[in-house]
Amino acid sequence: IINKYNKQEQQIFPKLLAYTVLALEENPEQDFLGDIYTELGLNSKEHRQIFTPYNVCHFMAEITINDLAAQVGFVEIHDCCCGAGATLIAAVNVAKVKLGKAGLNFQNHILISGQDVDYLVTMMCYIQLSLLGVAGYFKVGNSLTDPMTTGDSLEDYWFTPMYFSKVW
């Protein structure tokens, strides 16, 4: 993929990754890439993309995620139109706090999955959740006509590095 870019453009990628890492370290409670994507007006008119603001996603997670510590094993959180990941990031952050109060590490109890028809935004979701240390997997494809199923080819799937920990 990198060969599609000239040398000058290639040198920008490490800087962009560093900015993303620093932004998520400074404030993990945000949809950094989704916000940039929206601010630059890159939303796909074809897919009619409207990204849900992070504060709305956080509120939804707060009112829907109950006492996770009472759950046995793990909880999978799925978003069939994950976009850049704001809803999943908010859910992870809420789960992290709730499980942390019980002395539990969210990385051992939360598995994220998502799907989106848009390759670029699915990769944004994958990057952000990977950098946040979340176990998860994502499928690029239409969740209405080609939903995730057990017999799927893994060709369109992306797995976060944390997914490969011994827990999962």
mmCIF file of C-alpha atoms in Angstrom:
data_model
loop_
_atom_site.group_PDB
_atom_site.id
_atom_site.type_symbol
_atom_site.label_atom_id
_atom_site.label_comp_id
_atom_site.label_asym_id
_atom_site.label_seq_id
_atom_site.Cartn_x
_atom_site.Cartn_y
_atom_site.Cartn_z
ATOM 1 C CA ILE A 1 0.000 0.000 0.000
ATOM 2 C CA ILE A 2 2.795 2.423 0.893
ATOM 3 C CA ASN A 3 4.197 2.148 -2.641
ATOM 4 C CA LYS A 4 1.160 4.039 -3.943
ATOM 5 C CA TYR A 5 2.647 7.176 -2.346
ATOM 6 C CA ASN A 6 5.769 9.132 -3.263
ATOM 7 C CA LYS A 7 8.688 9.401 -0.790
ATOM 8 C CA GLN A 8 7.564 12.774 0.557
ATOM 9 C CA GLU A 9 4.040 11.477 1.196
ATOM 10 C CA GLN A 10 5.396 8.287 2.776
ATOM 11 C CA GLN A 11 7.257 10.348 5.376
ATOM 12 C CA ILE A 12 3.981 11.857 6.578
ATOM 13 C CA PHE A 13 2.461 8.528 7.722
ATOM 14 C CA PRO A 14 4.621 8.027 10.843
ATOM 15 C CA LYS A 15 3.838 11.602 11.896
ATOM 16 C CA LEU A 16 0.119 11.067 11.450
ATOM 17 C CA LEU A 17 0.262 7.858 13.485
ATOM 18 C CA ALA A 18 2.214 9.663 16.215
ATOM 19 C CA TYR A 19 -0.419 12.435 16.347
ATOM 20 C CA THR A 20 -3.157 9.833 16.654
ATOM 21 C CA VAL A 21 -1.325 7.938 19.418
ATOM 22 C CA LEU A 22 -0.646 11.142 21.356
ATOM 23 C CA ALA A 23 -4.233 12.354 21.013
ATOM 24 C CA LEU A 24 -5.656 9.049 22.280
ATOM 25 C CA GLU A 25 -3.127 8.897 25.131
ATOM 26 C CA GLU A 26 -3.992 12.436 26.161
ATOM 27 C CA ASN A 27 -7.730 11.781 25.946
ATOM 28 C CA PRO A 28 -8.959 8.232 25.278
ATOM 29 C CA GLU A 29 -12.550 9.436 25.596
ATOM 30 C CA GLN A 30 -12.932 10.711 22.055
ATOM 31 C CA ASP A 31 -13.374 9.695 18.442
ATOM 32 C CA PHE A 32 -10.203 11.437 17.284
ATOM 33 C CA LEU A 33 -10.116 10.159 13.710
ATOM 34 C CA GLY A 34 -13.878 10.460 13.251
ATOM 35 C CA ASP A 35 -13.791 14.083 14.394
ATOM 36 C CA ILE A 36 -10.988 14.917 11.959
ATOM 37 C CA TYR A 37 -12.778 13.079 9.154
ATOM 38 C CA THR A 38 -15.947 15.073 9.817
ATOM 39 C CA GLU A 39 -14.164 18.415 10.258
ATOM 40 C CA LEU A 40 -12.414 17.954 6.910
ATOM 41 C CA GLY A 41 -15.761 17.238 5.242
ATOM 42 C CA LEU A 42 -14.718 13.768 4.114
ATOM 43 C CA ASN A 43 -18.046 12.170 5.069
ATOM 44 C CA SER A 44 -19.273 10.007 2.220
ATOM 45 C CA LYS A 45 -22.306 11.502 0.551
ATOM 46 C CA GLU A 46 -22.826 8.145 -1.184
ATOM 47 C CA HIS A 47 -23.152 6.341 2.172
ATOM 48 C CA ARG A 48 -24.900 9.321 3.824
ATOM 49 C CA GLN A 49 -22.462 9.232 6.709
ATOM 50 C CA ILE A 50 -23.315 11.186 9.800
ATOM 51 C CA PHE A 51 -21.069 10.375 12.740
ATOM 52 C CA THR A 52 -22.690 10.367 16.164
ATOM 53 C CA PRO A 53 -20.914 12.839 18.473
ATOM 54 C CA TYR A 54 -18.803 11.129 21.142
ATOM 55 C CA ASN A 55 -20.698 12.714 24.050
ATOM 56 C CA VAL A 56 -23.963 11.220 22.727
ATOM 57 C CA CYS A 57 -22.280 7.806 22.368
ATOM 58 C CA HIS A 58 -20.939 8.061 25.911
ATOM 59 C CA PHE A 59 -24.395 8.911 27.255
ATOM 60 C CA MET A 60 -25.909 5.918 25.394
ATOM 61 C CA ALA A 61 -23.231 3.639 26.841
ATOM 62 C CA GLU A 62 -23.827 4.951 30.366
ATOM 63 C CA ILE A 63 -27.557 4.238 30.242
ATOM 64 C CA THR A 64 -27.286 0.813 28.563
ATOM 65 C CA ILE A 65 -24.281 -0.820 30.207
ATOM 66 C CA ASN A 66 -25.334 -2.274 33.537
ATOM 67 C CA ASP A 67 -23.312 -4.039 36.204
ATOM 68 C CA LEU A 68 -20.670 -5.751 34.083
ATOM 69 C CA ALA A 69 -18.879 -7.151 37.113
ATOM 70 C CA ALA A 70 -21.885 -9.437 37.676
ATOM 71 C CA GLN A 71 -21.446 -10.970 34.210
ATOM 72 C CA VAL A 72 -19.620 -14.262 34.016
ATOM 73 C CA GLY A 73 -16.719 -14.488 31.541
ATOM 74 C CA PHE A 74 -16.866 -11.796 28.896
ATOM 75 C CA VAL A 75 -19.237 -9.424 27.142
ATOM 76 C CA GLU A 76 -19.147 -8.774 23.412
ATOM 77 C CA ILE A 77 -20.214 -5.337 22.252
ATOM 78 C CA HIS A 78 -21.164 -5.116 18.574
ATOM 79 C CA ASP A 79 -21.892 -2.168 16.304
ATOM 80 C CA CYS A 80 -23.247 -3.090 12.859
ATOM 81 C CA CYS A 81 -22.522 0.413 11.502
ATOM 82 C CA CYS A 82 -19.354 1.172 13.444
ATOM 83 C CA GLY A 83 -18.074 4.096 11.395
ATOM 84 C CA ALA A 84 -14.877 5.422 12.978
ATOM 85 C CA GLY A 85 -15.812 3.762 16.271
ATOM 86 C CA ALA A 86 -17.288 6.454 18.531
ATOM 87 C CA THR A 87 -20.008 4.173 19.942
ATOM 88 C CA LEU A 88 -17.560 1.325 20.557
ATOM 89 C CA ILE A 89 -14.929 3.621 22.074
ATOM 90 C CA ALA A 90 -17.529 5.099 24.428
ATOM 91 C CA ALA A 91 -18.768 1.622 25.403
ATOM 92 C CA VAL A 92 -15.217 0.499 26.154
ATOM 93 C CA ASN A 93 -14.537 3.580 28.261
ATOM 94 C CA VAL A 94 -17.730 3.098 30.285
ATOM 95 C CA ALA A 95 -16.980 -0.620 30.699
ATOM 96 C CA LYS A 96 -13.410 0.170 31.759
ATOM 97 C CA VAL A 97 -14.643 2.384 34.597
ATOM 98 C CA LYS A 98 -17.364 -0.017 35.738
ATOM 99 C CA LEU A 99 -15.081 -3.066 35.680
ATOM 100 C CA GLY A 100 -12.232 -1.090 37.243
ATOM 101 C CA LYS A 101 -14.400 -0.331 40.289
ATOM 102 C CA ALA A 102 -14.681 -4.099 40.801
ATOM 103 C CA GLY A 103 -10.920 -4.537 40.411
ATOM 104 C CA LEU A 104 -11.238 -6.108 36.965
ATOM 105 C CA ASN A 105 -9.238 -5.372 33.822
ATOM 106 C CA PHE A 106 -11.607 -4.593 30.945
ATOM 107 C CA GLN A 107 -9.171 -6.210 28.495
ATOM 108 C CA ASN A 108 -10.017 -9.600 29.983
ATOM 109 C CA HIS A 109 -13.784 -9.164 29.812
ATOM 110 C CA ILE A 110 -14.749 -6.970 26.839
ATOM 111 C CA LEU A 111 -14.647 -8.086 23.210
ATOM 112 C CA ILE A 112 -15.586 -5.564 20.542
ATOM 113 C CA SER A 113 -16.901 -6.315 17.073
ATOM 114 C CA GLY A 114 -18.002 -3.967 14.358
ATOM 115 C CA GLN A 115 -18.902 -3.757 10.719
ATOM 116 C CA ASP A 116 -19.205 -0.955 8.217
ATOM 117 C CA VAL A 117 -19.720 -0.786 4.481
ATOM 118 C CA ASP A 118 -17.022 1.900 4.134
ATOM 119 C CA TYR A 119 -13.465 0.512 4.124
ATOM 120 C CA LEU A 120 -11.846 3.788 5.230
ATOM 121 C CA VAL A 121 -13.996 4.370 8.296
ATOM 122 C CA THR A 122 -13.777 0.707 9.300
ATOM 123 C CA MET A 123 -9.989 1.083 9.265
ATOM 124 C CA MET A 124 -10.285 4.250 11.369
ATOM 125 C CA CYS A 125 -12.297 2.247 13.913
ATOM 126 C CA TYR A 126 -9.756 -0.583 13.788
ATOM 127 C CA ILE A 127 -6.818 1.800 14.318
ATOM 128 C CA GLN A 128 -8.383 3.649 17.234
ATOM 129 C CA LEU A 129 -9.509 0.535 19.098
ATOM 130 C CA SER A 130 -6.159 -1.144 18.438
ATOM 131 C CA LEU A 131 -4.322 1.847 19.914
ATOM 132 C CA LEU A 132 -6.657 1.835 22.920
ATOM 133 C CA GLY A 133 -5.672 -1.782 23.640
ATOM 134 C CA VAL A 134 -9.077 -3.306 22.975
ATOM 135 C CA ALA A 135 -9.651 -6.890 21.852
ATOM 136 C CA GLY A 136 -11.862 -6.876 18.809
ATOM 137 C CA TYR A 137 -12.518 -7.657 15.200
ATOM 138 C CA PHE A 138 -14.102 -5.748 12.349
ATOM 139 C CA LYS A 139 -15.615 -6.658 9.029
ATOM 140 C CA VAL A 140 -15.674 -4.421 5.994
ATOM 141 C CA GLY A 141 -19.015 -4.980 4.296
ATOM 142 C CA ASN A 142 -22.701 -4.223 4.240
ATOM 143 C CA SER A 143 -24.246 -5.470 7.479
ATOM 144 C CA LEU A 144 -27.698 -5.756 5.852
ATOM 145 C CA THR A 145 -26.739 -7.798 2.792
ATOM 146 C CA ASP A 146 -23.561 -9.468 4.120
ATOM 147 C CA PRO A 147 -23.726 -9.602 7.926
ATOM 148 C CA MET A 148 -21.089 -11.274 10.090
ATOM 149 C CA THR A 149 -21.691 -15.018 10.291
ATOM 150 C CA THR A 150 -19.834 -17.989 11.669
ATOM 151 C CA GLY A 151 -18.942 -19.377 8.244
ATOM 152 C CA ASP A 152 -17.533 -16.121 6.860
ATOM 153 C CA SER A 153 -14.283 -16.013 4.970
ATOM 154 C CA LEU A 154 -11.869 -13.921 7.021
ATOM 155 C CA GLU A 155 -10.810 -12.013 3.916
ATOM 156 C CA ASP A 156 -12.697 -8.848 4.918
ATOM 157 C CA TYR A 157 -11.960 -9.097 8.659
ATOM 158 C CA TRP A 158 -9.452 -7.117 10.699
ATOM 159 C CA PHE A 159 -8.414 -8.274 14.183
ATOM 160 C CA THR A 160 -6.858 -5.934 16.756
ATOM 161 C CA PRO A 161 -3.514 -6.978 18.242
ATOM 162 C CA MET A 162 -5.158 -7.455 21.669
ATOM 163 C CA TYR A 163 -7.531 -10.011 20.133
ATOM 164 C CA PHE A 164 -4.564 -12.374 19.921
ATOM 165 C CA SER A 165 -3.879 -12.316 23.655
ATOM 166 C CA LYS A 166 -4.308 -15.620 25.507
ATOM 167 C CA VAL A 167 -7.640 -14.431 26.941
ATOM 168 C CA TRP A 168 -9.342 -14.514 23.545
#
